[in-house]
Short mmCIF file of C-alpha atoms and ligand atoms in Angstrom, two decimals:
data_model
loop_
_atom_site.label_atom_id
_atom_site.label_comp_id
_atom_site.label_asym_id
_atom_site.label_seq_id
_atom_site.Cartn_x
_atom_site.Cartn_y
_atom_site.Cartn_z
CA MET A 1 103.53 115.69 103.01
CA ARG A 2 99.82 116.18 102.39
CA LEU A 3 97.68 116.66 105.50
CA LEU A 4 93.90 116.86 105.73
CA LEU A 5 92.58 118.80 108.72
CA VAL A 6 88.88 118.28 109.48
CA GLU A 7 87.86 120.76 112.18
CA ASP A 8 84.75 122.91 112.52
CA ASN A 9 86.20 125.22 115.17
CA VAL A 10 87.35 128.05 112.90
CA ALA A 11 89.49 129.77 115.54
CA LEU A 12 91.35 126.53 116.24
CA ALA A 13 91.81 125.78 112.53
CA ASP A 14 93.09 129.33 111.98
CA GLU A 15 95.75 128.61 114.56
CA LEU A 16 96.59 125.10 113.36
CA VAL A 17 96.79 125.62 109.58
CA PRO A 18 99.74 128.08 109.58
CA LEU A 19 101.50 126.10 112.33
CA LEU A 20 101.23 122.87 110.33
CA GLN A 21 102.37 124.67 107.17
CA ARG A 22 105.41 126.03 108.99
CA ASN A 23 106.18 122.45 109.99
CA GLY A 24 106.28 121.35 106.37
CA TYR A 25 102.79 119.99 105.76
CA ALA A 26 100.70 120.89 102.72
CA VAL A 27 97.36 121.41 104.48
CA ASP A 28 93.80 121.17 103.18
CA TRP A 29 91.21 122.22 105.73
CA LEU A 30 87.58 121.07 105.76
CA VAL A 31 84.74 121.78 108.20
CA ASP A 32 82.03 119.33 107.16
CA GLY A 33 82.09 115.57 107.84
CA ARG A 34 80.42 114.71 104.52
CA ASP A 35 83.02 116.68 102.55
CA ALA A 36 85.82 115.02 104.51
CA ALA A 37 84.52 111.52 103.74
CA VAL A 38 84.71 112.22 100.00
CA GLN A 39 87.87 114.33 99.91
CA ALA A 40 90.06 111.79 101.72
CA SER A 41 89.01 109.09 99.29
CA ASP A 42 89.82 111.29 96.27
CA ASN A 43 93.22 112.67 97.39
CA PRO A 44 96.39 110.86 98.45
CA TYR A 45 96.79 112.27 101.97
CA ASP A 46 99.75 111.16 104.05
CA ILE A 47 98.06 111.95 107.34
CA ILE A 48 94.65 113.11 108.59
CA VAL A 49 93.65 115.10 111.69
CA LEU A 50 89.96 114.49 112.40
CA ASP A 51 87.73 116.23 114.91
CA LEU A 52 84.89 113.98 116.15
CA GLY A 53 82.10 116.54 116.65
CA LEU A 54 81.49 117.78 113.09
CA PRO A 55 78.58 119.27 111.16
CA GLY A 56 77.23 117.12 108.34
CA ARG A 57 78.49 113.83 109.65
CA ASP A 58 80.01 112.62 112.90
CA GLY A 59 83.78 112.09 112.83
CA ILE A 60 83.46 108.49 114.06
CA GLU A 61 81.15 107.64 111.15
CA VAL A 62 83.51 109.29 108.68
CA LEU A 63 86.43 107.29 110.06
CA GLN A 64 84.43 104.04 109.96
CA GLN A 65 83.59 104.70 106.31
CA TRP A 66 87.25 105.35 105.43
CA ARG A 67 88.39 102.13 107.12
CA ALA A 68 85.52 100.14 105.56
CA SER A 69 86.70 101.35 102.14
CA ALA A 70 90.26 100.24 102.99
CA LEU A 71 91.67 103.75 103.32
CA SER A 72 94.79 103.14 105.39
CA THR A 73 96.00 106.74 105.87
CA ALA A 74 97.09 107.43 109.47
CA VAL A 75 94.36 109.32 111.37
CA LEU A 76 94.81 111.35 114.53
CA VAL A 77 91.48 112.04 116.22
CA LEU A 78 90.71 115.24 118.13
CA THR A 79 88.11 114.88 120.82
CA ALA A 80 86.53 117.82 122.62
CA ARG A 81 85.36 115.73 125.53
CA ASP A 82 87.77 114.26 128.00
CA SER A 83 85.87 111.02 127.97
CA TRP A 84 87.48 107.59 127.82
CA ALA A 85 84.40 106.27 125.95
CA ASP A 86 85.09 108.69 123.06
CA ARG A 87 88.72 107.73 122.86
CA ILE A 88 87.92 103.99 122.91
CA GLU A 89 85.29 104.53 120.21
CA GLY A 90 87.78 106.49 118.10
CA LEU A 91 90.48 103.84 118.41
CA LYS A 92 87.98 101.06 117.66
CA ALA A 93 86.85 102.94 114.54
CA GLY A 94 90.46 102.87 113.31
CA ALA A 95 92.19 105.97 114.70
CA ASP A 96 95.96 105.68 115.07
CA ASP A 97 96.26 108.28 117.80
CA TYR A 98 94.12 110.84 119.60
CA LEU A 99 94.48 114.17 121.35
CA THR A 100 92.02 115.62 123.87
CA LYS A 101 91.04 119.28 123.61
CA PRO A 102 92.28 121.66 124.77
CA PHE A 103 95.81 120.75 123.70
CA HIS A 104 98.97 122.69 123.09
CA PRO A 105 99.37 123.07 119.29
CA GLU A 106 103.04 122.04 119.54
CA GLU A 107 101.90 118.73 121.03
CA LEU A 108 99.87 118.06 117.89
CA VAL A 109 102.96 118.71 115.75
CA LEU A 110 105.04 116.27 117.82
CA ARG A 111 102.32 113.61 117.79
CA LEU A 112 102.06 113.92 113.99
CA GLN A 113 105.82 113.55 113.58
CA ALA A 114 105.75 110.42 115.74
CA LEU A 115 102.78 109.03 113.82
CA VAL A 116 104.43 109.61 110.42
CA ARG A 117 107.56 107.81 111.63
CA ARG A 118 105.53 104.92 112.96
CA THR A 119 103.68 104.69 109.63
CA HIS A 120 107.00 104.56 107.77
CA SER A 121 108.61 102.21 110.32
CA VAL A 122 111.24 104.82 111.17
CA ALA A 123 112.64 104.58 114.71
CA ASN A 124 111.02 107.21 116.87
CA GLN A 125 113.78 109.76 117.27
CA SER A 126 113.91 113.50 116.77
CA VAL A 127 116.21 113.23 113.74
CA LEU A 128 115.49 111.39 110.50
CA ASP A 129 118.50 109.48 109.26
CA ALA A 130 118.66 108.05 105.73
CA GLY A 131 121.26 107.72 103.00
CA GLY A 132 124.03 109.44 104.98
CA ILE A 133 121.89 112.52 105.60
CA ARG A 134 120.47 113.57 108.94
CA LEU A 135 117.37 115.73 108.98
CA ASP A 136 116.36 117.59 112.12
CA GLU A 137 112.60 118.09 111.83
CA ALA A 138 112.32 120.53 114.71
CA ARG A 139 114.99 122.85 113.28
CA GLN A 140 114.26 122.00 109.63
CA CYS A 141 117.92 121.64 108.75
CA ALA A 142 120.04 118.80 107.41
CA SER A 143 123.57 117.65 108.05
CA VAL A 144 125.96 115.59 105.97
CA GLY A 145 129.02 114.14 107.68
CA GLY A 146 128.43 116.51 110.60
CA ALA A 147 128.38 119.61 108.37
CA PRO A 148 125.11 121.57 108.73
CA VAL A 149 123.10 122.40 105.60
CA GLN A 150 120.44 125.12 105.80
CA LEU A 151 117.17 124.43 103.99
CA THR A 152 114.22 126.56 102.96
CA GLY A 153 110.76 125.40 104.04
CA SER A 154 110.03 123.94 100.59
CA GLU A 155 113.38 122.15 100.46
CA PHE A 156 112.82 120.71 103.93
CA GLN A 157 109.36 119.48 102.97
CA MET A 158 110.66 117.79 99.84
CA LEU A 159 113.75 116.24 101.43
CA ARG A 160 111.66 114.84 104.30
CA TYR A 161 109.31 113.19 101.83
CA PHE A 162 112.23 111.64 99.91
CA MET A 163 113.91 110.46 103.13
CA LEU A 164 110.70 108.75 104.26
CA HIS A 165 110.65 106.86 100.92
CA PRO A 166 114.31 105.97 100.28
CA GLY A 167 114.94 103.99 97.10
CA SER A 168 111.35 104.43 95.87
CA LEU A 169 110.69 105.71 92.36
CA LEU A 170 108.53 108.83 92.78
CA SER A 171 106.97 110.40 89.71
CA ARG A 172 106.58 114.15 89.35
CA SER A 173 102.82 113.92 89.67
CA HIS A 174 103.16 111.78 92.80
CA LEU A 175 105.48 114.36 94.35
CA ALA A 176 103.15 117.20 93.37
CA GLU A 177 100.20 115.43 94.97
CA HIS A 178 102.04 114.79 98.22
CA LEU A 179 103.88 118.10 98.55
CA TYR A 180 101.29 120.69 97.58
CA ASP A 181 97.80 121.38 98.92
CA ASN A 182 94.73 121.86 96.75
CA GLU A 183 95.06 125.65 96.68
CA ARG A 184 98.57 125.81 95.34
CA GLU A 185 99.49 125.48 91.72
CA ARG A 186 101.15 122.18 90.99
CA ASP A 187 103.77 123.24 88.52
CA SER A 188 106.15 120.38 87.84
CA ASN A 189 108.91 122.90 87.03
CA VAL A 190 108.82 123.93 90.68
CA ILE A 191 109.59 120.36 91.67
CA GLU A 192 112.55 120.29 89.31
CA VAL A 193 113.83 123.58 90.75
CA HIS A 194 113.67 122.32 94.34
CA ILE A 195 115.32 119.02 93.43
CA ASN A 196 118.18 120.88 91.76
CA ARG A 197 118.61 123.10 94.81
CA LEU A 198 118.75 120.03 97.07
CA ARG A 199 121.39 118.53 94.77
CA ARG A 200 123.48 121.69 94.92
CA LYS A 201 123.32 121.67 98.71
CA LEU A 202 123.68 117.95 99.38
CA GLY A 203 125.46 116.48 96.35
CA ARG A 204 124.45 115.63 92.80
CA GLY A 205 123.86 111.94 93.47
CA VAL A 206 121.44 112.48 96.32
CA ILE A 207 118.39 112.38 94.06
CA GLU A 208 118.59 110.35 90.89
CA THR A 209 116.51 111.29 87.82
CA ARG A 210 115.01 108.44 85.82
CA ARG A 211 114.04 109.87 82.46
CA GLY A 212 110.31 109.76 81.90
CA GLN A 213 109.70 107.95 85.20
CA GLY A 214 110.59 110.22 88.06
CA TYR A 215 113.05 110.56 90.92
CA CYS A 216 114.67 108.29 93.44
CA PHE A 217 116.34 109.18 96.75
CA ARG A 218 119.84 107.68 96.87
CA GLY A 219 121.47 109.67 99.64
CA THR A 220 125.14 110.51 99.84
CA ALA A 221 126.40 106.98 100.53
CA GLU A 222 128.81 105.72 97.87
CA1 CA B 1 83.91 120.08 116.65
#
């Protein structure tokens, strides 16, 4: 899942980026409001974390521009001031959730999980359930018929994305765009490798290949 973090507090970003990566997000981090306005329009982010007080351009203005251009990506706003006026302004500008600084980083992770589920109309529970597979996001492990299946971070990230889009045809380039940040090399062979590992662990039919088109999550259900 691609995540854009827009935050000019370097110490905070240094803390958040690795935490978000450990939780299975491919993170791009920007400091400047003007850069953020452009970058979110050019890249298919699944979720955005936006600070309001930014150099270059105010976060509220950036958010208003995104919504005016019909960008529908879920946005969680960070506000430094514990002011109701800021929060109201953020929500009116099109924010989906907000968090007041200082916050516990783990709270951000939980809020993002809840926001992603809401965006994908998944019931708000701690375990994702699709196609006969249960995926525990906190522990990053799966289970099939009650039997636990250990996953690497990359496998978890990929399986979560598939489980949030069951039955959808996802091309390799779509997967690469949503699973890897701008720094990492988007080698489509890597995607193939991870898909094959997931099949070995969960069953061959879990992810169907459609020649020349992409992949489709089928789950383990017969
Ligand atoms: Ca700031």
